[in-house]
Short mmCIF file of C-alpha atoms in Angstrom, two decimals:
data_model
loop_
_atom_site.label_atom_id
_atom_site.label_comp_id
_atom_site.label_asym_id
_atom_site.label_seq_id
_atom_site.Cartn_x
_atom_site.Cartn_y
_atom_site.Cartn_z
CA MET A 107 9.07 3.32 -10.91
CA GLU A 108 7.06 2.70 -7.78
CA ARG A 109 7.46 6.32 -6.70
CA LEU A 110 6.06 7.33 -10.08
CA PHE A 111 3.07 5.00 -9.67
CA LEU A 112 2.44 6.57 -6.27
CA LEU A 113 2.77 10.10 -7.65
CA VAL A 114 0.36 9.37 -10.52
CA GLU A 115 -2.18 7.84 -8.16
CA GLU A 116 -1.95 10.72 -5.69
CA PHE A 117 -2.25 13.27 -8.48
CA ARG A 118 -5.31 11.51 -9.93
CA LYS A 119 -6.97 11.24 -6.53
CA ALA A 120 -6.30 14.91 -5.77
CA ALA A 121 -7.46 16.16 -9.17
CA LEU A 122 -10.54 13.99 -9.60
CA TYR A 123 -11.75 13.19 -6.11
CA GLY A 124 -9.98 15.63 -3.75
CA GLY A 125 -12.48 18.45 -4.07
CA HIS A 126 -9.61 20.95 -4.43
CA ARG A 127 -9.99 24.18 -6.35
CA ARG A 128 -6.42 23.93 -7.62
CA VAL A 129 -3.89 21.10 -7.94
CA ILE A 130 -0.32 22.15 -8.68
CA LEU A 131 2.24 19.90 -10.31
CA ALA A 132 5.41 21.34 -8.82
CA GLN A 133 8.27 20.70 -11.21
CA GLU A 134 10.97 23.10 -10.08
CA ASN A 135 12.97 20.42 -8.29
CA ILE A 136 12.90 17.80 -11.04
CA ARG A 137 16.53 17.41 -12.01
CA GLU A 138 16.01 14.76 -14.67
CA ILE A 139 13.09 12.86 -16.07
CA ALA A 140 12.95 9.75 -18.22
CA PRO A 141 10.76 10.02 -21.33
CA GLU A 142 8.73 7.02 -20.14
CA VAL A 143 7.93 8.85 -16.92
CA ALA A 144 7.13 12.08 -18.76
CA ILE A 145 4.62 10.40 -21.09
CA ILE A 146 2.85 8.67 -18.19
CA LEU A 147 2.55 12.05 -16.44
CA LEU A 148 1.34 13.76 -19.62
CA ALA A 149 -1.33 11.11 -20.19
CA GLU A 150 -2.48 11.42 -16.58
CA LEU A 151 -2.60 15.18 -16.90
CA GLN A 152 -4.76 14.87 -20.02
CA ARG A 153 -7.07 12.35 -18.36
CA CYS A 154 -7.51 14.49 -15.23
CA SER A 155 -8.03 17.67 -17.28
CA GLU A 156 -10.78 15.88 -19.22
CA TYR A 157 -12.58 14.64 -16.12
CA CYS A 158 -12.13 17.67 -13.85
CA ASN A 159 -15.05 19.39 -15.55
CA GLY A 160 -13.86 22.78 -14.37
CA ARG A 161 -14.19 21.88 -10.67
CA THR A 162 -10.46 21.70 -10.18
CA VAL A 163 -7.85 23.77 -12.01
CA ILE A 164 -4.62 21.92 -12.72
CA SER A 165 -1.51 24.05 -12.97
CA GLY A 166 2.19 23.63 -12.46
CA THR A 167 5.53 25.27 -11.85
CA TYR A 168 8.39 25.26 -14.34
CA PRO A 169 11.41 23.01 -13.93
CA LYS A 170 14.71 24.74 -13.30
CA THR A 171 16.66 22.22 -15.36
CA HIS A 172 16.75 23.08 -19.05
CA GLU A 173 16.83 19.46 -20.19
CA VAL A 174 13.68 18.67 -18.23
CA ALA A 175 11.99 21.78 -19.60
CA GLU A 176 13.01 20.83 -23.15
CA LEU A 177 11.67 17.29 -22.83
CA LEU A 178 8.36 18.34 -21.28
CA THR A 179 7.89 21.16 -23.79
CA ASN A 180 8.51 18.88 -26.76
CA LEU A 181 6.14 16.28 -25.38
CA GLY A 182 3.36 18.86 -25.26
CA PHE A 183 3.18 18.96 -21.48
CA TYR A 184 2.65 22.72 -21.30
CA ASP A 185 0.14 22.65 -24.14
CA ALA A 186 -1.85 20.18 -22.04
CA LEU A 187 -1.57 22.53 -19.05
CA LYS A 188 -2.63 25.40 -21.35
CA VAL A 189 0.35 27.51 -20.30
CA PRO A 190 3.27 28.82 -22.38
CA PRO A 191 6.38 26.63 -22.25
CA PRO A 192 9.33 27.79 -20.15
CA SER A 193 11.85 29.75 -22.16
CA LEU A 194 15.23 28.22 -22.79
CA PRO A 195 18.42 30.28 -23.21
CA GLY A 196 19.34 31.03 -26.82
CA SER A 197 22.64 29.24 -26.33
CA TYR A 198 20.94 26.04 -25.14
CA ASP A 199 22.12 23.06 -27.17
CA ARG A 200 19.14 20.87 -27.94
CA ARG A 201 19.51 17.35 -26.55
CA ASN A 202 16.43 15.58 -27.90
CA PHE A 203 14.42 15.21 -31.06
CA ILE A 204 10.89 14.29 -29.98
CA LYS A 205 7.65 13.57 -31.76
CA VAL A 206 4.46 12.53 -30.01
CA VAL A 207 1.08 11.44 -31.31
CA SER A 208 -1.99 10.06 -29.64
CA GLY A 209 -5.15 8.46 -30.94
CA HIS A 210 -7.85 5.90 -30.34
CA GLU A 211 -7.76 3.62 -33.37
CA THR A 212 -5.33 1.39 -35.24
CA ASN A 213 -3.87 3.74 -37.79
CA SER A 214 -0.87 2.73 -39.85
CA GLU A 215 -0.54 6.12 -41.53
CA THR A 216 -0.07 7.80 -38.14
CA ILE A 217 2.80 5.42 -37.38
CA ASP A 218 4.33 6.06 -40.79
CA LEU A 219 4.19 9.82 -40.29
CA LEU A 220 5.89 9.57 -36.90
CA LEU A 221 8.59 7.14 -38.06
CA SER A 222 9.24 9.23 -41.18
CA GLU A 223 10.02 12.21 -38.96
CA PHE A 224 13.02 10.20 -37.75
CA ASP A 225 14.35 9.30 -41.20
CA GLN A 226 16.82 12.18 -41.12
CA VAL A 227 17.74 11.69 -37.46
CA LEU A 228 18.58 8.00 -37.35
CA ARG A 229 19.20 5.55 -40.10
CA LEU A 230 16.95 2.58 -39.50
CA SER A 231 17.20 -0.18 -42.08
CA SER A 232 13.99 -0.70 -44.01
CA ARG A 233 13.59 -4.10 -42.32
CA ASP A 234 13.95 -2.63 -38.82
CA LYS A 235 11.56 0.18 -39.69
CA LYS A 236 9.00 -2.30 -41.00
CA ASN A 237 9.32 -4.55 -37.93
CA LEU A 238 8.96 -1.58 -35.59
CA HIS A 239 5.94 -0.43 -37.57
CA VAL A 240 4.37 -3.89 -37.20
CA ALA A 241 5.09 -3.91 -33.44
CA ILE A 242 3.34 -0.54 -33.00
CA LEU A 243 0.39 -1.69 -35.14
CA GLU A 244 0.03 -4.71 -32.85
CA CYS A 245 0.05 -2.39 -29.81
CA MET A 246 -2.71 -0.22 -31.32
CA ASP A 247 -4.87 -3.23 -32.21
CA ASN A 248 -4.33 -4.60 -28.73
CA VAL A 249 -5.48 -1.36 -27.13
CA LYS A 250 -8.53 -1.24 -29.36
CA GLU A 251 -9.56 -4.82 -28.63
CA HIS A 252 -8.47 -5.49 -25.06
CA ALA A 253 -7.03 -2.62 -23.02
CA TYR A 254 -10.18 -0.80 -21.97
CA GLU A 255 -13.44 -2.29 -20.82
CA GLU A 256 -16.44 -0.82 -22.61
CA SER A 257 -18.73 -1.20 -19.61
CA SER A 258 -16.28 0.48 -17.24
CA ARG A 259 -17.34 3.61 -15.38
CA ASP A 260 -13.74 4.44 -14.49
CA PRO A 261 -12.44 7.81 -15.73
CA HIS A 262 -10.77 6.50 -18.87
CA LEU A 263 -9.89 8.32 -22.05
CA PHE A 264 -11.50 5.36 -23.72
CA ARG A 265 -9.25 3.46 -26.15
CA GLU A 266 -6.67 6.25 -26.10
CA TRP A 267 -3.00 5.52 -26.72
CA TRP A 268 0.12 7.69 -26.82
CA LEU A 269 3.13 7.09 -29.06
CA VAL A 270 6.41 8.93 -28.59
CA GLY A 271 9.62 8.80 -30.57
CA ILE A 272 12.75 10.26 -28.98
CA ALA A 273 16.27 10.56 -30.26
CA ASP A 274 18.71 11.44 -27.49
CA LYS A 275 22.00 12.99 -28.58
CA VAL A 276 23.73 12.43 -25.23
CA THR A 277 23.05 8.71 -24.96
CA ASN A 278 23.06 8.24 -28.77
CA THR A 279 19.87 6.23 -28.48
CA ALA A 280 16.49 6.34 -30.14
CA SER A 281 13.44 5.20 -28.22
CA PHE A 282 9.86 4.59 -29.16
CA ILE A 283 7.31 4.44 -26.37
CA PHE A 284 3.73 3.24 -26.59
CA PHE A 285 1.44 3.83 -23.65
CA ASP A 286 -2.20 3.28 -22.78
CA GLN A 287 -4.11 3.81 -19.53
CA GLY A 288 -6.14 0.63 -19.72
CA TYR A 289 -6.28 -2.30 -17.33
CA GLY A 290 -2.79 -3.54 -18.09
CA ILE A 291 -1.64 -6.50 -20.17
CA ALA A 292 -1.08 -8.75 -17.15
CA LYS A 293 -4.59 -8.23 -15.81
CA THR A 294 -6.20 -8.70 -19.22
CA ILE A 295 -4.31 -11.94 -19.84
CA LYS A 296 -4.97 -13.27 -16.34
CA THR A 297 -8.68 -12.64 -16.79
CA PHE A 298 -9.04 -14.69 -19.94
CA GLU A 299 -6.54 -17.36 -18.91
CA ARG A 300 -8.46 -17.88 -15.66
CA LYS A 301 -11.61 -18.51 -17.68
CA ARG A 302 -9.81 -20.78 -20.15
CA LEU A 303 -7.71 -22.85 -17.75
CA LYS A 304 -10.05 -22.93 -14.76
CA GLY A 305 -8.47 -25.34 -12.21
CA SER A 306 -5.03 -25.49 -13.82
CA PHE A 307 -4.48 -21.71 -13.69
CA PRO A 308 -0.75 -21.26 -12.98
CA ALA A 309 0.53 -19.15 -10.09
CA LEU A 310 2.51 -16.49 -11.92
CA THR A 311 3.45 -12.94 -10.98
CA ASP A 312 2.29 -10.12 -13.26
CA ALA A 313 5.84 -9.98 -14.63
CA GLY A 314 5.59 -13.70 -15.36
CA TRP A 315 2.34 -13.20 -17.26
CA ILE A 316 3.84 -10.39 -19.31
CA LYS A 317 6.85 -12.55 -20.13
CA LYS A 318 4.57 -15.39 -21.19
CA ALA A 319 2.58 -13.05 -23.43
CA MET A 320 5.73 -11.75 -25.11
CA THR A 321 7.16 -15.15 -25.79
CA GLN A 322 4.23 -17.32 -26.82
CA ARG A 323 0.84 -17.14 -28.46
CA MET A 324 -1.85 -16.16 -26.00
CA SER A 325 -5.43 -15.35 -26.78
CA ARG A 326 -8.88 -15.37 -25.27
CA HIS A 327 -9.89 -17.22 -28.44
CA VAL A 328 -9.34 -20.94 -28.82
CA SER A 329 -8.45 -20.48 -32.49
CA LYS A 330 -4.77 -20.87 -33.41
CA ARG A 331 -5.24 -17.90 -35.72
CA ARG A 332 -5.46 -15.45 -32.83
CA GLY A 333 -2.92 -14.22 -30.30
CA TRP A 334 0.18 -13.74 -32.46
CA GLY A 335 0.40 -9.98 -31.97
CA LEU A 336 2.26 -9.56 -28.69
CA PRO A 337 5.24 -11.78 -29.60
CA LYS A 338 5.79 -9.37 -32.54
CA LEU A 339 6.68 -6.68 -30.01
CA ARG A 340 9.65 -8.71 -28.88
CA GLN A 341 10.48 -9.93 -32.37
CA PHE A 342 11.45 -6.41 -33.37
CA ILE A 343 14.24 -6.37 -30.77
CA ASP A 344 15.22 -9.99 -31.42
CA ASP A 345 15.68 -9.32 -35.14
CA ALA A 346 16.90 -5.71 -35.03
CA GLU A 347 20.14 -4.96 -36.85
CA LEU A 348 20.99 -2.43 -34.14
CA THR A 349 21.54 -3.33 -30.49
CA GLY A 350 18.41 -2.63 -28.56
CA SER A 351 16.17 -3.41 -25.68
CA MET A 352 12.50 -3.64 -24.94
CA ARG A 353 10.63 -2.92 -21.76
CA VAL A 354 7.03 -3.62 -20.79
CA ILE A 355 5.48 -2.32 -17.58
CA ALA A 356 1.95 -3.28 -16.63
CA ASN A 357 0.10 -3.87 -13.36
CA ARG A 358 2.68 -5.02 -10.81
CA GLY A 359 5.26 -6.34 -13.24
CA GLU A 360 8.03 -5.38 -15.59
CA TYR A 361 9.60 -7.39 -18.40
CA ARG A 362 12.88 -6.47 -20.09
CA GLN A 363 14.50 -7.99 -23.12
CA ARG A 364 17.84 -7.01 -24.59
CA SER A 365 19.16 -8.02 -28.01
CA GLN A 366 20.78 -11.46 -27.83
CA ALA A 367 20.34 -11.67 -24.07
CA ASN A 368 18.09 -13.41 -21.61
CA ALA A 369 14.90 -11.66 -20.61
CA SER A 370 14.45 -10.39 -17.09
CA ALA A 371 11.31 -9.78 -15.10
CA MET A 372 10.69 -7.92 -11.89
CA SER A 373 7.74 -7.27 -9.61
CA PHE A 374 6.48 -4.09 -8.01
CA SER A 375 4.57 -3.78 -4.78
CA MET A 376 2.53 -0.95 -6.29
CA LYS A 377 0.31 -1.15 -9.34
CA ALA A 378 1.17 0.72 -12.53
CA THR A 379 -1.42 2.61 -14.53
CA GLY A 380 -2.05 1.04 -17.93
CA THR A 381 0.62 -0.56 -20.08
CA MET A 382 3.86 1.01 -21.19
CA ILE A 383 5.93 -0.60 -23.92
CA SER A 384 9.21 0.89 -25.02
CA TRP A 385 11.89 -0.06 -27.49
CA SER A 386 15.30 1.52 -27.29
CA LEU A 387 17.97 1.32 -29.97
CA THR A 388 21.62 2.24 -29.50
CA MET A 389 23.23 3.83 -32.52
CA PRO A 390 26.71 2.62 -33.49
CA PRO A 391 29.48 5.11 -32.51
CA ASP A 392 30.04 6.02 -36.16
CA ALA A 393 26.36 6.85 -36.66
CA GLN A 394 25.74 9.83 -34.43
CA LEU A 395 22.17 11.03 -34.27
CA ARG A 396 21.48 14.20 -36.23
CA LEU A 397 19.34 16.67 -34.38
CA ASP A 398 20.20 19.65 -36.59
CA ILE A 399 17.29 19.10 -38.96
CA MET B 216 -15.33 -17.21 -64.22
CA SER B 217 -12.36 -15.28 -65.62
CA THR B 218 -9.00 -16.87 -65.30
CA GLN B 219 -6.37 -14.75 -63.59
CA PHE B 220 -6.13 -11.42 -61.84
CA THR B 221 -3.34 -9.65 -60.01
CA TYR B 222 -4.36 -7.34 -57.16
CA TYR B 223 -1.80 -4.77 -56.01
CA VAL B 224 -2.65 -4.08 -52.37
CA SER B 225 -0.68 -0.85 -51.93
CA LYS B 226 -2.05 0.66 -55.16
CA SER B 227 -5.66 -0.48 -55.05
CA PHE B 228 -6.40 -0.84 -51.33
CA SER B 229 -3.94 1.14 -49.20
CA ARG B 230 -0.27 1.68 -48.59
CA PHE B 231 -1.22 1.67 -44.90
CA PRO B 232 -3.01 -1.58 -44.11
CA GLY B 233 -4.39 -1.39 -40.59
CA GLY B 234 -5.49 -3.75 -37.88
CA ARG B 235 -7.84 -6.70 -37.62
CA LYS B 236 -11.42 -5.42 -37.46
CA ARG B 237 -13.27 -2.57 -39.17
CA GLU B 238 -14.06 -0.99 -35.82
CA ASN B 239 -10.33 -0.88 -34.99
CA GLY B 240 -9.56 1.71 -37.66
CA PRO B 241 -9.06 2.37 -41.38
CA HIS B 242 -7.97 -0.23 -43.95
CA SER B 243 -8.54 -3.22 -41.70
CA GLY B 244 -8.12 -6.87 -42.57
CA GLN B 245 -11.86 -7.40 -42.22
CA GLU B 246 -12.50 -4.60 -44.73
CA PHE B 247 -9.98 -6.20 -47.09
CA TRP B 248 -11.63 -9.61 -46.82
CA GLU B 249 -15.13 -8.24 -47.40
CA THR B 250 -14.34 -5.78 -50.18
CA VAL B 251 -11.40 -7.42 -51.93
CA THR B 252 -10.64 -11.07 -51.21
CA GLU B 253 -14.17 -12.45 -51.17
CA PRO B 254 -15.38 -10.62 -54.32
CA LEU B 255 -12.22 -11.59 -56.21
CA LEU B 256 -12.72 -15.24 -55.23
CA ASP B 257 -16.16 -15.16 -56.85
CA LYS B 258 -14.87 -13.52 -60.00
CA TYR B 259 -11.50 -15.10 -60.78
CA ASP B 260 -10.12 -18.59 -60.68
CA LEU B 261 -6.50 -17.61 -60.07
CA ILE B 262 -5.64 -14.56 -57.98
CA VAL B 263 -2.28 -13.02 -57.23
CA PHE B 264 -2.18 -10.73 -54.18
CA ASP B 265 0.85 -8.49 -54.39
CA LEU B 266 1.62 -7.00 -50.96
CA THR B 267 4.70 -5.10 -52.16
CA GLY B 268 4.80 -1.47 -51.06
CA GLY B 269 2.58 -1.79 -48.00
CA THR B 270 4.27 -0.03 -45.07
CA ALA B 271 3.73 -2.99 -42.73
CA TYR B 272 1.24 -5.81 -42.22
CA SER B 273 -0.04 -6.65 -38.74
CA SER B 274 -0.81 -10.23 -37.77
CA GLY B 275 -4.49 -9.32 -37.29
CA PHE B 276 -4.74 -7.78 -40.76
CA LEU B 277 -3.16 -10.81 -42.44
CA ASP B 278 -5.39 -13.23 -40.57
CA GLU B 279 -8.62 -11.40 -41.40
CA ALA B 280 -7.63 -10.59 -44.98
CA PHE B 281 -6.37 -14.04 -45.99
CA GLY B 282 -6.88 -16.54 -43.16
CA GLU B 283 -10.52 -17.08 -44.06
CA LEU B 284 -9.41 -18.56 -47.38
CA GLY B 285 -8.41 -21.73 -45.55
CA LYS B 286 -11.88 -22.01 -44.07
CA VAL B 287 -13.82 -21.09 -47.20
CA ILE B 288 -11.96 -22.99 -49.95
CA GLY B 289 -9.54 -25.21 -47.99
CA LEU B 290 -5.75 -25.29 -48.07
CA ALA B 291 -5.34 -27.36 -51.27
CA GLU B 292 -7.67 -25.13 -53.26
CA ALA B 293 -6.09 -22.00 -51.78
CA LYS B 294 -2.67 -23.23 -52.87
CA ARG B 295 -3.99 -23.87 -56.37
CA ARG B 296 -5.85 -20.59 -56.78
CA ILE B 297 -3.98 -18.07 -54.68
CA THR B 298 -0.51 -16.57 -54.92
CA ILE B 299 0.61 -14.11 -52.26
CA ARG B 300 3.82 -12.24 -52.91
CA ALA B 301 5.74 -9.29 -51.51
CA ASP B 302 9.14 -8.25 -52.84
CA ASP B 303 9.84 -6.37 -49.61
CA ASP B 304 8.10 -8.43 -46.93
CA GLU B 305 8.60 -12.19 -47.08
CA LEU B 306 7.50 -12.50 -43.43
CA ALA B 307 4.04 -11.12 -44.28
CA VAL B 308 3.66 -13.74 -47.02
CA GLN B 309 4.70 -16.53 -44.64
CA THR B 310 2.33 -15.27 -41.94
CA ALA B 311 -0.62 -15.07 -44.35
CA TRP B 312 -0.06 -18.68 -45.44
CA ARG B 313 0.31 -19.85 -41.84
CA ARG B 314 -3.06 -18.34 -40.99
CA ILE B 315 -4.64 -19.92 -44.10
CA LYS B 316 -3.25 -23.27 -42.99
CA ASP B 317 -4.47 -22.80 -39.41
CA ALA B 318 -7.94 -21.88 -40.64
CA ALA B 319 -8.06 -24.90 -42.94
CA GLU B 320 -7.05 -27.24 -40.09
CA GLU B 321 -9.64 -25.74 -37.79
CA ALA B 322 -12.35 -26.02 -40.45
CA LYS B 323 -11.53 -29.71 -40.89
CA LYS B 324 -11.98 -30.36 -37.17
CA GLN B 325 -15.42 -28.73 -37.07
#
């Protein structure tokens, strides 16, 4: 992940502050790309395109690997670059079913539309679907209320979030990824906890702060009524009828939680952009994903 | 004051309840409190809120929409006057009552 953080930072610096006439995202040597990585790149591309103001043209080369081309095409990467997608051979057997939406408000209908697209692809129980829906709602509300600072002069797509659903036929998994380019959960929590706890502020890594936020109520408000949203993100995986995992990356930390397993946390030396939350569900062997819809 | 009224959230408010505050997006908990819960409290003695059919209820929505009841009328009166039910989402009902209880406790301390 750290190489990705470095790539994103270098790309942003080159596109926004480099004074170049053209910045090229060379993709021909990408042999595989994780959906989480692709969405972070797409969001960065959209941010830079918005703030380039015509000074710098962003373009790219096509990947040679069909699977990479398929993923990036379906995510809308080439639409964002304003170029036609690479053509795939007629015989190419589609690997993924992908839907992506973005927005800047808490909108339950948007979530419903995206999740409904997957009704024919994977069979989520109504309870799992509802819990996932709640988890995404909590993410949207969190972005709206905490992720971006209104007074910031940084080049933000203010309050923007991206939501991706991906069913992967090869791994027989379905993943839902929520991403924003804000200050990161760990930094946001540290800021208000520092104010609240003053002298007794604990020495935790960013990963430790993320873990704390996923497992207990945390809020900038004193009221017990606030701060119940983030634990709902983990609750979806804890209660899911399917085996699954959850991953949160923000600032210099990562938190992972698998169904019925202990959580793990790890630290990065480099800082991530924003917050990425993903849930991955493994389908049972007798419930193959259907991509032929 | 009339006696009893049943309010079907998914039919009369939205099938897609949103987040906490109005500024966060459509069909927020704050909007629900201001346009539904509070006016119904003034009009009816006993109110049934039926959450059945809502796609999903966020913690922020439930707190804004119902939590204030604990502050405004207290837990005992809320228990007497309010019924919250959902055939398909028992967790939302439990969460709403927890927030009502929290608000009532906090109001007592003030």
